[in-house]
Structures are given as C-alpha cells and as structure tokens.
Coordinates of C-alpha atoms in Angstrom, one line a residue:
Chain Q
X57 CA -83.3 32.1 34.1
X58 CA -80.2 30.7 31.0
X59 CA -80.8 27.7 29.9
X60 CA -77.3 26.3 29.8
X61 CA -77.9 24.1 27.4
X62 CA -76.3 26.5 25.0
X63 CA -72.7 24.7 26.6
X64 CA -71.5 21.9 25.8
X65 CA -68.9 21.8 28.1
X66 CA -69.6 21.6 32.0
X67 CA -66.1 24.3 31.1
X68 CA -67.9 27.0 29.1
X69 CA -71.2 26.9 31.0
X70 CA -69.0 27.9 34.4
X71 CA -67.1 30.1 33.1
X72 CA -70.0 31.7 31.2
X73 CA -71.6 32.1 34.1
X74 CA -68.9 34.3 35.0
X75 CA -68.8 35.9 31.1
X76 CA -72.3 37.3 32.6
X77 CA -72.3 38.3 35.6
X78 CA -69.1 40.4 34.4
X79 CA -71.3 42.3 31.2
X80 CA -73.4 44.2 34.8
X81 CA -70.3 43.9 37.4
X82 CA -67.6 45.6 36.5
X83 CA -65.7 44.3 39.6
X84 CA -65.5 40.8 38.5
X85 CA -62.2 40.4 37.3
X86 CA -60.4 36.9 36.3
X87 CA -57.3 35.2 36.7
X88 CA -56.3 31.5 35.7
X89 CA -52.6 30.0 35.8
X90 CA -51.8 28.8 32.3
X91 CA -55.0 26.6 32.0
X92 CA -57.2 29.4 30.9
X93 CA -57.2 27.4 27.7
X94 CA -58.5 23.9 29.3
X95 CA -60.8 25.7 31.1
X96 CA -62.2 28.0 28.9
X97 CA -61.3 31.5 30.7
X98 CA -60.4 32.5 27.3
X99 CA -63.4 34.1 26.6
X100 CA -63.5 36.1 29.8
X101 CA -60.3 37.5 28.5
X102 CA -62.1 37.7 25.1
X103 CA -64.8 39.3 26.5
X104 CA -63.4 41.2 28.6
X105 CA -59.9 42.2 28.4
X106 CA -59.0 44.9 31.0
X107 CA -60.5 42.5 33.1
X108 CA -58.6 38.9 32.7
X109 CA -54.9 38.7 34.2
X110 CA -52.4 35.0 33.7
X111 CA -50.1 34.2 36.5
X112 CA -48.1 32.6 34.9
X113 CA -47.8 28.4 36.9
X114 CA -47.7 30.6 40.1
X115 CA -50.5 29.5 42.2
X116 CA -49.8 31.0 45.1
X117 CA -49.0 34.4 43.2
X118 CA -52.0 34.1 42.3
X119 CA -54.0 33.4 45.4
X120 CA -52.0 37.2 46.9
X121 CA -52.6 38.6 43.7
X122 CA -56.7 38.4 44.4
X123 CA -56.3 39.2 47.4
X124 CA -54.8 42.7 46.7
X125 CA -57.3 43.5 43.8
X126 CA -60.0 42.2 46.1
X127 CA -58.5 44.3 49.0
X128 CA -59.2 47.1 46.5
X129 CA -63.2 46.4 45.9
X130 CA -62.3 44.1 42.4
X131 CA -63.9 40.6 42.6
X132 CA -61.1 38.3 41.1
X133 CA -62.1 34.8 40.8
X134 CA -59.3 32.1 40.0
X135 CA -59.2 28.9 38.4
X136 CA -56.8 26.4 38.3
X137 CA -56.6 22.7 38.4
X138 CA -58.7 21.4 42.1
X139 CA -55.3 20.0 42.9
X140 CA -53.3 23.0 42.5
X141 CA -55.9 25.9 42.6
X142 CA -56.7 24.5 46.7
X143 CA -53.2 21.9 47.9
X144 CA -50.8 24.1 45.5
X145 CA -52.1 27.6 47.4
X146 CA -53.2 26.8 51.0
X147 CA -51.4 29.4 52.4
X148 CA -52.1 32.3 50.6
X149 CA -56.4 31.0 50.3
X150 CA -55.4 30.4 54.1
X151 CA -54.1 34.0 55.3
X152 CA -54.3 36.2 52.2
X153 CA -57.9 34.9 51.2
X154 CA -59.9 34.0 53.8
X155 CA -58.0 35.1 57.6
X156 CA -58.2 38.5 56.1
X157 CA -61.8 38.2 54.6
X158 CA -60.8 38.6 51.4
X159 CA -63.9 37.6 49.1
X160 CA -62.0 35.3 46.2
X161 CA -64.3 32.6 44.1
X162 CA -62.1 30.2 43.1
X163 CA -63.4 27.4 41.1
X164 CA -61.1 24.4 41.1
X165 CA -61.3 21.5 37.6
X166 CA -61.2 18.5 37.6
X167 CA -62.1 16.6 40.5
X168 CA -61.0 13.7 42.2
X169 CA -61.0 11.2 39.4
X170 CA -62.1 13.5 36.6
X171 CA -58.6 14.0 35.9
X172 CA -58.2 10.9 34.0
X173 CA -55.3 11.3 32.1
X174 CA -53.3 13.7 34.3
X175 CA -53.7 10.8 36.5
X176 CA -52.6 11.2 40.5
X177 CA -51.1 13.9 40.6
X178 CA -53.6 15.9 38.7
X179 CA -56.0 13.9 40.9
X180 CA -57.1 17.2 43.6
X181 CA -59.3 14.2 46.5
X182 CA -58.5 16.5 49.9
X183 CA -59.6 19.3 48.4
X184 CA -63.2 19.0 50.0
X185 CA -61.5 18.8 53.2
X186 CA -59.4 21.5 52.3
X187 CA -61.8 24.9 52.0
X188 CA -63.9 23.4 55.3
X189 CA -60.9 24.5 57.9
X190 CA -60.6 27.8 56.0
X191 CA -64.3 29.6 58.0
X192 CA -67.0 30.9 56.1
X193 CA -65.5 29.5 52.4
X194 CA -69.2 28.2 50.6
X195 CA -68.1 25.2 49.0
X196 CA -70.2 24.0 46.0
X197 CA -69.4 20.7 43.6
X198 CA -72.6 21.2 41.0
X199 CA -73.6 18.3 39.8
X200 CA -75.6 19.0 35.8
X201 CA -74.8 22.2 33.9
X202 CA -77.6 23.0 34.8
X203 CA -77.2 23.9 38.5
X204 CA -74.0 24.5 37.7
X205 CA -74.0 28.0 35.7
X206 CA -77.4 28.5 38.9
X207 CA -74.6 27.7 42.0
X208 CA -72.2 29.9 39.8
X209 CA -73.9 33.3 39.6
X210 CA -75.7 32.3 43.4
X211 CA -71.9 32.0 44.9
X212 CA -71.0 35.6 43.8
X213 CA -74.2 37.0 45.0
X214 CA -73.9 35.3 48.0
X215 CA -70.9 37.5 48.2
X216 CA -68.9 34.7 51.1
X217 CA -65.5 33.5 49.0
X218 CA -65.9 30.4 47.9
X219 CA -65.0 27.1 46.1
X220 CA -66.9 26.3 43.1
X221 CA -65.9 22.7 42.3
X222 CA -66.5 21.4 38.6
X223 CA -65.7 18.6 36.0
X224 CA -64.2 20.6 32.6
X225 CA -65.4 17.8 30.1
X226 CA -68.1 16.3 28.7
X227 CA -71.9 18.1 29.8
X228 CA -75.0 16.1 31.0
X229 CA -78.5 17.2 32.6
X230 CA -80.5 16.8 35.7
X231 CA -82.3 20.0 36.0
X232 CA -84.2 22.8 33.4
X233 CA -84.9 25.7 34.2
X234 CA -88.0 25.5 36.1
X235 CA -85.9 23.8 38.4
X236 CA -86.0 25.1 42.2
X237 CA -82.2 25.4 43.1
X238 CA -80.3 27.1 45.9
X239 CA -77.7 27.5 47.4
X240 CA -77.4 25.8 50.9
X241 CA -80.1 24.0 50.1
X242 CA -79.9 20.3 49.1
X243 CA -82.4 18.2 46.5
X244 CA -83.9 15.1 47.1
X245 CA -83.9 13.7 43.5
X246 CA -86.2 10.2 44.8
X247 CA -87.5 9.9 47.8
X248 CA -87.7 6.1 49.5
X249 CA -87.9 4.9 52.9
X250 CA -85.6 2.1 53.4
X251 CA -82.0 4.1 52.5
X252 CA -81.0 7.3 52.0
X253 CA -78.3 8.1 49.6
X254 CA -76.6 11.7 50.2
X255 CA -73.8 12.1 47.4
X256 CA -72.1 15.1 45.2
X257 CA -70.6 15.7 41.7
X258 CA -72.3 14.9 39.1
X259 CA -70.3 11.6 39.0
X260 CA -71.6 10.2 42.3
X261 CA -75.0 11.6 41.8
X262 CA -75.3 9.8 38.3
X263 CA -74.1 6.4 39.9
X264 CA -76.8 7.3 43.7
X265 CA -78.9 7.5 41.3
X266 CA -78.5 4.3 39.3
X267 CA -78.0 1.9 42.7
X268 CA -82.0 4.4 43.5
X269 CA -83.2 2.0 41.0
X270 CA -80.8 -1.4 40.8
X271 CA -81.1 -1.1 45.0
X272 CA -85.6 -0.7 43.5
X273 CA -85.2 -4.2 41.2
X274 CA -83.6 -5.8 45.2
X275 CA -87.2 -4.7 47.0
X276 CA -85.1 -1.5 48.6
X277 CA -87.0 2.4 47.8
X278 CA -83.5 5.5 47.9
X279 CA -83.2 8.6 49.0
X280 CA -81.3 9.8 46.5
X281 CA -79.2 13.5 47.6
X282 CA -78.1 15.3 45.7
X283 CA -76.0 17.7 47.4
X284 CA -74.7 20.7 45.3
X285 CA -73.5 23.0 48.4
X286 CA -71.2 21.0 50.7
X287 CA -71.0 23.9 53.1
X288 CA -73.0 26.0 53.8
X289 CA -74.6 22.2 55.0
X290 CA -77.9 21.6 54.4
X291 CA -78.4 20.3 57.6
X292 CA -82.4 20.4 58.0
X293 CA -82.6 17.9 54.4
X294 CA -79.8 16.0 56.0
X295 CA -81.1 15.2 59.8
X296 CA -85.1 15.1 57.7
X297 CA -83.4 11.5 55.5
X298 CA -81.5 10.5 58.9
X299 CA -84.5 10.3 60.6
X300 CA -86.4 8.4 58.2
X301 CA -84.4 6.3 56.6
X302 CA -82.5 5.0 59.8
X303 CA -79.5 4.1 57.1
X304 CA -77.6 7.2 55.1
X305 CA -74.4 6.5 52.6
X306 CA -72.3 9.1 51.4
X307 CA -70.5 9.3 48.5
X308 CA -67.4 10.9 47.1
X309 CA -65.7 11.6 44.4
X310 CA -62.6 12.3 47.7
X311 CA -60.8 11.7 50.2
X312 CA -62.6 10.5 53.4
X313 CA -60.4 12.2 55.6
X314 CA -62.5 15.1 56.8
X315 CA -64.6 14.6 53.3
X316 CA -68.5 15.5 52.8
X317 CA -69.1 12.4 54.9
X318 CA -66.6 13.0 58.3
X319 CA -69.0 16.5 57.8
X320 CA -71.9 14.9 57.2
X321 CA -71.3 12.0 60.4
X322 CA -70.3 14.9 62.7
X323 CA -72.8 16.3 62.2
X324 CA -76.2 13.5 62.1
X325 CA -74.5 12.7 65.6
X326 CA -74.7 15.3 67.4
X327 CA -79.0 15.9 65.9
X328 CA -79.7 12.1 65.6
X329 CA -77.4 9.4 65.7
X330 CA -78.3 6.8 62.6
X331 CA -75.8 4.1 61.3
X332 CA -73.6 5.4 58.4
X333 CA -71.7 3.9 55.1
X334 CA -69.0 6.0 53.2
X335 CA -68.4 5.4 49.8
X336 CA -65.6 7.4 49.0
X337 CA -61.4 7.5 47.9
X338 CA -59.7 5.6 50.5
X339 CA -56.4 5.6 51.6
X340 CA -54.3 5.6 48.2
X341 CA -53.6 8.5 45.7
X342 CA -54.9 8.9 42.4
X343 CA -53.9 6.9 39.3
X344 CA -53.9 7.7 35.7
X345 CA -56.8 5.8 33.7
X346 CA -60.1 6.6 31.5
X347 CA -63.1 7.6 33.5
X348 CA -64.9 3.9 33.0
X349 CA -61.5 1.9 34.8
X350 CA -61.5 4.6 37.6
X351 CA -65.2 4.9 38.7
X352 CA -64.6 0.6 39.1
X353 CA -60.7 0.9 40.7
X354 CA -62.2 3.1 42.8
X355 CA -65.8 1.8 43.6
X356 CA -67.5 4.6 42.6
X357 CA -70.0 2.7 39.6
X358 CA -73.7 2.6 40.0
X359 CA -73.6 -1.5 41.2
X360 CA -70.4 -1.4 43.4
X361 CA -72.8 1.7 45.4
X362 CA -75.6 -0.4 45.0
X363 CA -73.4 -3.3 47.6
X364 CA -72.2 -0.5 49.8
X365 CA -75.6 0.3 50.8
X366 CA -77.5 -3.6 50.8
X367 CA -74.1 -3.7 52.9
X368 CA -75.2 -1.3 55.0
X369 CA -78.8 -2.3 55.4
X370 CA -77.6 -5.3 56.3
X371 CA -75.8 -4.3 59.8
Chain L
X193 CA -35.1 68.2 50.8
X194 CA -33.5 71.0 53.2
X195 CA -31.7 70.3 55.9
X196 CA -34.8 71.5 58.1
X197 CA -37.1 68.9 56.0
X198 CA -34.4 66.1 57.0
X199 CA -34.4 67.0 60.9
X200 CA -38.3 67.5 60.4
X201 CA -37.3 63.7 59.4
X202 CA -35.0 62.7 62.0
X203 CA -37.3 63.7 65.1
X204 CA -40.6 62.0 63.9
X205 CA -38.0 59.1 63.3
X206 CA -37.1 59.6 66.7
X207 CA -39.6 60.0 68.1
X208 CA -41.3 56.5 66.4
X209 CA -37.7 54.4 67.0
X210 CA -38.6 55.6 70.9
X211 CA -42.3 54.6 70.7
X212 CA -41.5 51.5 69.4
X213 CA -39.3 51.0 72.1
X214 CA -41.3 51.6 74.9
X215 CA -44.5 49.8 72.5
X216 CA -42.0 45.9 72.5
X217 CA -41.5 46.3 76.3
X218 CA -44.6 47.2 77.4
X219 CA -45.2 43.9 76.8
X220 CA -41.9 42.3 77.5
X221 CA -40.4 41.0 73.7
X222 CA -41.3 41.2 70.6
X223 CA -39.8 41.8 67.4
X224 CA -37.3 44.7 67.7
X225 CA -34.7 44.7 65.3
X226 CA -36.9 44.4 62.4
X227 CA -38.2 46.9 63.4
X228 CA -36.0 49.2 64.0
X229 CA -33.8 48.6 60.7
X230 CA -37.3 50.1 58.7
X231 CA -37.8 53.3 61.1
X232 CA -36.3 56.0 58.1
X233 CA -38.6 54.7 55.9
X234 CA -41.7 54.4 57.8
X235 CA -41.2 58.5 58.1
X236 CA -40.0 59.1 54.9
X237 CA -43.5 57.4 53.5
X238 CA -46.0 58.6 56.2
X239 CA -44.2 62.2 56.5
X240 CA -43.7 62.9 53.1
X241 CA -44.5 60.6 50.1
X242 CA -48.6 59.1 50.9
X243 CA -50.9 60.3 50.0
X244 CA -52.6 58.8 53.0
X245 CA -56.0 60.4 55.2
X246 CA -56.1 58.8 58.3
X247 CA -59.2 60.7 59.1
X248 CA -60.5 58.1 55.9
X249 CA -58.1 54.8 56.6
X250 CA -59.9 53.2 53.8
X251 CA -59.9 56.3 51.2
X252 CA -60.6 54.3 48.1
X253 CA -58.2 55.9 46.7
X254 CA -55.3 56.7 49.0
X255 CA -51.8 55.3 49.3
X256 CA -51.2 51.9 49.7
X257 CA -48.1 50.6 52.6
X258 CA -48.1 46.9 52.5
X259 CA -45.5 45.9 55.5
X260 CA -45.0 42.1 53.7
X261 CA -42.8 41.1 56.9
X262 CA -45.1 41.8 59.3
X263 CA -43.8 41.2 62.2
X264 CA -42.0 44.1 62.0
X265 CA -46.0 45.7 63.5
X266 CA -44.6 47.5 66.1
X267 CA -43.2 49.9 63.7
X268 CA -46.0 50.6 61.0
X269 CA -48.0 51.3 64.8
X270 CA -46.1 53.7 65.9
X271 CA -46.1 55.9 63.1
X272 CA -50.0 55.2 62.9
X273 CA -50.7 56.3 65.8
X274 CA -48.0 59.6 65.1
X275 CA -50.3 59.8 62.5
X276 CA -52.6 59.9 64.1
X277 CA -54.5 57.2 63.0
X278 CA -55.2 55.8 66.4
X279 CA -55.3 56.6 69.6
X280 CA -51.8 56.4 71.0
X281 CA -52.6 55.0 74.1
X282 CA -53.6 52.0 72.4
X283 CA -49.3 51.2 71.2
X284 CA -49.6 50.0 75.5
X285 CA -51.3 47.1 74.7
X286 CA -49.2 45.0 71.5
X287 CA -50.1 41.8 71.6
X288 CA -52.6 41.9 75.1
X289 CA -56.1 39.2 74.5
X290 CA -57.9 42.1 72.7
X291 CA -56.1 44.1 71.2
X292 CA -55.9 46.1 68.1
X293 CA -52.4 45.8 67.5
X294 CA -51.5 42.2 67.2
X295 CA -47.4 40.9 66.4
X296 CA -47.7 41.2 62.4
X297 CA -49.5 43.5 60.5
X298 CA -53.3 42.2 60.5
X299 CA -55.8 44.2 57.9
X300 CA -58.4 43.1 59.8
X301 CA -57.8 44.7 63.5
X302 CA -55.9 48.6 62.6
X303 CA -56.4 51.5 61.5
X304 CA -54.4 51.9 58.2
X305 CA -52.9 49.3 58.1
X306 CA -52.9 48.0 53.9
X307 CA -53.0 44.3 53.7
X308 CA -52.0 41.4 56.2
X309 CA -48.5 40.0 57.1
X310 CA -46.9 37.4 58.9
X311 CA -47.0 34.4 56.3
X312 CA -44.2 35.7 54.7
X313 CA -43.9 36.3 51.0
X314 CA -47.9 36.8 51.0
X315 CA -48.0 39.6 51.5
X316 CA -46.1 41.1 48.9
X317 CA -47.7 39.3 46.0
X318 CA -50.7 41.1 47.4
X319 CA -49.2 44.7 46.8
X320 CA -48.5 43.7 43.6
X321 CA -52.8 42.4 43.3
X322 CA -53.1 46.7 45.3
X323 CA -51.2 48.3 42.1
X324 CA -52.9 46.0 39.8
X325 CA -56.5 47.0 41.1
X326 CA -55.6 50.6 41.4
X327 CA -55.2 49.7 37.8
X328 CA -57.6 48.7 36.9
X329 CA -60.4 50.6 38.1
X330 CA -58.8 53.9 37.6
X331 CA -57.6 55.0 41.0
X332 CA -55.1 56.5 40.2
X333 CA -52.5 55.3 43.5
X334 CA -49.5 53.7 44.2
X335 CA -49.1 50.4 46.5
X336 CA -45.6 51.0 49.0
X337 CA -44.7 47.6 50.4
X338 CA -42.4 46.6 52.3
X339 CA -40.0 43.1 52.3
X340 CA -36.9 42.0 54.1
X341 CA -33.7 39.8 53.2
X342 CA -34.5 37.3 54.5
X343 CA -38.3 36.9 53.2
X344 CA -37.1 36.5 50.4
X345 CA -35.8 33.2 50.2
X346 CA -39.9 32.3 50.3
X347 CA -40.6 31.4 46.3
X348 CA -43.7 33.4 46.4
X349 CA -41.8 36.9 46.6
X350 CA -39.2 35.8 42.9
X351 CA -43.6 33.9 41.7
X352 CA -44.6 38.1 42.5
X353 CA -41.8 40.0 41.2
X354 CA -41.6 38.6 38.0
X355 CA -45.6 38.7 37.3
X356 CA -44.8 42.5 38.6
X357 CA -42.6 42.9 35.8
X358 CA -45.1 41.0 33.9
X359 CA -47.4 43.4 33.7
X360 CA -45.3 47.1 34.2
X361 CA -46.5 48.3 38.0
X362 CA -44.8 51.3 37.8
X363 CA -47.1 51.8 40.7
X364 CA -45.4 49.4 42.7
X365 CA -43.0 51.1 44.7
X366 CA -41.0 47.8 47.2
X367 CA -38.4 48.1 49.5
X368 CA -36.1 45.3 50.6
X369 CA -35.3 46.0 54.2
X370 CA -31.9 44.6 53.5
X371 CA -29.6 44.2 57.4
X372 CA -28.4 41.5 56.6
X373 CA -30.2 38.6 59.7
X374 CA -33.0 36.4 58.9
X375 CA -33.9 34.6 62.6
X376 CA -32.0 31.8 62.8
X377 CA -28.5 34.1 62.2
X378 CA -27.5 36.0 59.3
X379 CA -28.2 35.2 56.1
X380 CA -25.7 34.9 54.5
X381 CA -24.9 32.5 56.7
X382 CA -28.2 30.6 56.2
X383 CA -29.4 30.9 52.2
X384 CA -27.0 33.6 51.2
X385 CA -28.6 35.8 48.7
X386 CA -26.0 37.4 46.0
X387 CA -26.5 40.0 43.7
X388 CA -29.4 41.1 44.8
X389 CA -29.8 44.1 42.6
X390 CA -28.7 42.6 39.2
X391 CA -31.9 39.6 40.4
X392 CA -34.7 42.2 40.8
X393 CA -33.2 44.3 37.1
X394 CA -33.7 40.7 35.6
X395 CA -36.7 40.6 37.1
X396 CA -38.4 44.0 35.0
X397 CA -37.9 45.7 37.9
X398 CA -36.3 49.4 38.1
X399 CA -33.8 49.1 41.0
X400 CA -31.1 50.9 42.8
X401 CA -29.8 50.9 45.9
X402 CA -29.3 53.6 48.5
X403 CA -28.6 53.4 52.5
X404 CA -32.2 52.4 54.3
X405 CA -31.3 54.7 57.1
X406 CA -30.7 58.0 55.1
X407 CA -33.3 60.6 54.3
X408 CA -31.8 62.3 51.8
X409 CA -30.8 58.8 49.6
X410 CA -33.9 57.1 51.1
X411 CA -35.4 61.0 48.9
X412 CA -34.0 60.0 45.4
X413 CA -33.7 57.0 45.0
X414 CA -38.1 57.7 45.0
X415 CA -38.1 60.9 43.3
X416 CA -35.8 59.4 41.0
X417 CA -38.5 55.7 40.3
X418 CA -41.4 57.9 40.1
X419 CA -39.8 59.8 37.4
X420 CA -39.1 56.4 35.3
X421 CA -42.1 55.0 33.8
X422 CA -43.1 51.6 32.9
X423 CA -41.9 49.7 35.5
X424 CA -42.1 48.2 39.0
X425 CA -40.1 50.1 41.1
X426 CA -37.7 48.3 43.9
X427 CA -35.3 50.4 45.8
X428 CA -32.7 48.5 47.7
X429 CA -31.9 49.8 51.3
X430 CA -28.6 48.5 53.1
X431 CA -30.3 48.6 57.0
X432 CA -29.0 47.9 59.9
X433 CA -31.2 45.6 61.8
X434 CA -31.7 47.1 65.6
X435 CA -30.7 49.8 64.4
X436 CA -31.3 52.9 67.8
X437 CA -32.3 50.4 70.1
X438 CA -28.2 49.6 70.6
X439 CA -28.6 46.9 72.7
X440 CA -30.3 45.0 69.2
X441 CA -27.3 46.0 67.2
X442 CA -24.3 43.8 66.3
X443 CA -25.7 40.2 67.4
X444 CA -26.9 38.3 66.0
X445 CA -30.2 36.9 67.4
X446 CA -32.1 40.2 67.9
X447 CA -35.2 39.4 66.2
X448 CA -37.1 39.3 68.9
X449 CA -35.7 40.2 72.2
X450 CA -37.2 41.1 75.3
X451 CA -37.2 44.5 76.7
X452 CA -38.0 45.8 80.6
X453 CA -39.3 48.9 80.4
X454 CA -36.3 49.9 82.9
X455 CA -34.1 49.0 79.9
X456 CA -36.5 50.6 77.3
X457 CA -35.7 54.0 79.0
X458 CA -31.8 53.3 78.9
X459 CA -31.9 52.7 75.3
X460 CA -33.8 56.0 74.3
X461 CA -30.5 57.1 76.5
X462 CA -28.5 55.8 74.7
X463 CA -29.4 57.5 71.7
X464 CA -30.3 60.5 72.5
X465 CA -27.0 60.2 73.8
X466 CA -25.9 59.4 70.1
X467 CA -27.8 61.5 68.0
X468 CA -26.4 64.8 70.4
X469 CA -30.1 64.4 71.9
X470 CA -28.6 65.6 75.6

C-alpha cells in the first residue's frame, strides 16, 4: 500500500488515489465543474488529458454526463465542493445515477465548517442526509490522509456509487500503511468503558481524541471510534460500543437531521437502545470565518465535546 | 428514398401508431400527445438509421437512443416491440404493477431502452455523456436523442447543449419535438420559446428545421447532418401533438388522455380513413 506521506494536502491525496487507480484502469474518467485547480484534479488532466472533462459551472449537467459516460462502460469520478456536489445536483444524482443504477464516484470537498472563508453558501451540512436517501450509495469521510487514500481506492474496488467527503487543505496522519483500513469497518482508536464517542471526519475525530484526553483527566474512560465509512454503517462495531459503554455520543461536522447521529440512533433504537448525545450542526446555517472561530462557534472543540460527554454521563 | 421506401416507413409508422393507441387503451389512459408526435422519427431511426440488434440490445458498439422526454415511453415501446426487442404482448402490460414497460422510459426495466427519462432535461445530459463515452472508448457509434419543447424550459437542457457544443460531439444527433404544447397548455401561453433555431446555432450546434412527420425531410436532414463534422446536430421537428390520434389533435389538454379499448378502435378506424387505408 502506498504511503500517503508523499502528499502535502488532502486534495493531492484524494486526486493522487484516483490518478493511481487510473493508471491501471483505463475506464476511469474524471469530471470537474470549474474547481479543478481547487481540488487539484488538474493532476488527473495532466496525466490523462483524453479522460478529463471540465464541465464548467454546470453541476447538474456534469452528473448527467457522468451517468451517460457510465452507461457506456466508463467509471467517472466527479468533483465539486460538497454543497454543489450534493445539493445543487441532487435530482440528477438521485435519478440519473441512483435510479438508473449507474456507477459514479462523487468527491464532495470542504465538508461542513471546513469551507471556512467561502462561508455559509459553501458549507455542506446536509450532504450526508441527502446521500443517505439514494439507495446503494456508499458514503465515506476519512479522518486522515492515509485512510483517505486507501478508502478512495476501496470505494472504486467496491464497485458501487460513492460519495467521498473530504477537506481539501492541510494534511494530517493518524494511520500508517501498517494499519488495517477497510471500507465499512470503523476503527476503534481508544478503548474505554464509560462512554463511546463515535466521530466522522478529520475535524471531529481529532476533537474526539482531544475530548477523550480531557475526560481521562477527570477519571472517565472513553471509547473513540473513527467511523470513516458512514454508509454502510458498521453495525457490529456500533452495537459493541453501545453495549459496553451504555452511553453513545455521536459527533459529526454536519446537520443533525438525517445525519450520522440519527442514523446510529435509529439503528440502536431497534437493537440495543442506550442513552445518546449528539454533537452536530443544529438548527442553523453556516457562516464565514476561520476554522478556529467556526469550531468554537459551532461547538466542535475537544472541550465542548468533553462537556457534552459529561452531560450525557450525568443523565 | 424512393416512393416504395417511404411507403414502407409510412406503413410501419401507421402500425406503430395503432400499437401505441391500443397500448395506452389497455391501461385506460396515458401520454398519448407526446407519443404520437414522435412516431415518424422513432420509425425512421429504428427502421432506417440506427445500428441496433434486437437480439443483443446491450451491444457496446450499437447506436443509442435517449428519449429524454421520457413520458413518450408508450411510443418507444411500440417501436421496440415492432423491431423484436421484446414480445408485442408486453404492450398490454403498460403501467401495470410489475410491468417492464413503465410510463416513463427506464433503462433498468426494458430491453432496448438506452437511458432513463422522466425527470425532464436529465436524459439530454446523459445523451451528451453517452456520445462522449462513445468517443472516449472509440466505439465508432452514434447517440440519438429526442427532447421536448416544453422540456426545453429546463435549464439543464441548455447546460448540456453548451457542453456538447464545446466538445464538438458530432456523433450526437438531437431532435426537438416542437409540437407547441406542454402539460398545462400551449408553450406560447406558458413560457414562450422564441428564436429556437438561432438558440441552438448560438450554442454551437449544426441546426436544421423540418416537418417532423415527413419522412423525406427527416432523411434529408439526417443525411445533411451526417455530412457536417465537428458539431453536434439539432434537427428541429415541427410536429403536431397527438398526431394520428385524431381525438387528441388540436385540443389543449392532450398531454395525457383517457382512452377506452372501444375508443382506440374508433380512433384507428378514423386514422385509416384519413390515410386512405380503407
């Protein structure tokens, strides 16, 4: 397995994973919607100019074109910012890709508040909820560059349409090539018996690890799960954590309605109900600011997550 | 095309019209208007132009047709059945639970349907993608697509038109069913579309305008388009909504109509008489 340390940003990593796949799979094509220099799909264009198509600022058409390409036997990866890649072209994703059983891999960048300076118009809070409504759609939100590289390749190998939710800027590593990263299998990063924190994505898994440190200082041991695959849900791991800890806090960089927390809650309600807490975007829209400001404004900090955990434990 | 060839196409179109009317009558109602207006182009494409194989409908190198105005499914099914893509008996299952012939064209259900239509505008983008895929994969095949004039109110149509023009997809042949009507009435009374040929030309399309019920004009336009490389092709077909289902011709609400089996036979008799077939 390739070491993702060769990359310097998440964007290079996700595109690098597709470029590497494309070397072995001539059926892979890439479509962008005038954001190729933002995600770095220009690297794909450079490597495979005849298999790259910039569709311009026309996301609905991009999705339809991708579905048409797929019906001829090609496998398109497409990119836009997560808000446009999900909300703007939703009927096209639902009908032209989902309903027709065509296979398209969608990269939605800048999840939740990581859109930062592009502000509220560019913040995908509801993309997970939307993608969940499309039967068969796989959803991943890796929490570091190594898992981003590996899961991007795994969703291709899996063969179903997928939504890859990833930040563009910066890079961090939690895993090495030695770690076992498997689509559909969450990773237990810490093993504690008092409360389980299930988190998705770089921002929330980082905060969850910080929260677990804070809680340990107070004598509370937390299990932390990196739920890198949102769909299909790793029910086994979620149930195991719920049964062991009896308290589950779900942390996601997105809206509560239809999101990861509701998904886990509805599953646990049916098989092993436990008291749950949720850290997510509430009844509000996004706003502009840097990540530090926004993390505080939305409560996506280790401190707030630890406080939420304590509240849950007190109930 | 000589007279015999035209007569053969007219006979095929008549037969497909009758099948379509009876098919809709078997269910009791359906999208008769937009089905009838594209019978000639469907007949011409499947009987004269497209390279398809009913025994191998998924053949990669085939020419493909996307009926983006997917509500014309009944006409497409009658045409496909006439070519042997599936048994003619299927036509009487239109819209019944469990059918392989749903009201709107569905590629996952029906042999010979190359892409799904129904959410208007989407099939047209897919047709652009298919033509592009045929080019990328060097399949040497062509994509045909039929869109509606009401459908052309969808912004996605123009996004797709712009992309196809930019990509110079000369293996893409589009037909606009310009029947002047949509569900709520006449397009001129809803959102009028003006300068239609000029619009398509300005998007980089090789554009022609014909009588969509005249086989000679259809042939002439397609042959001329085939000789025009480097651009996608738009053939604007002036048509009459419900053409050939006489009770629906010239009325406002002919998008979807109830038809009884008796009404169907009566309409077919009237059409026979008008075409001098009795």
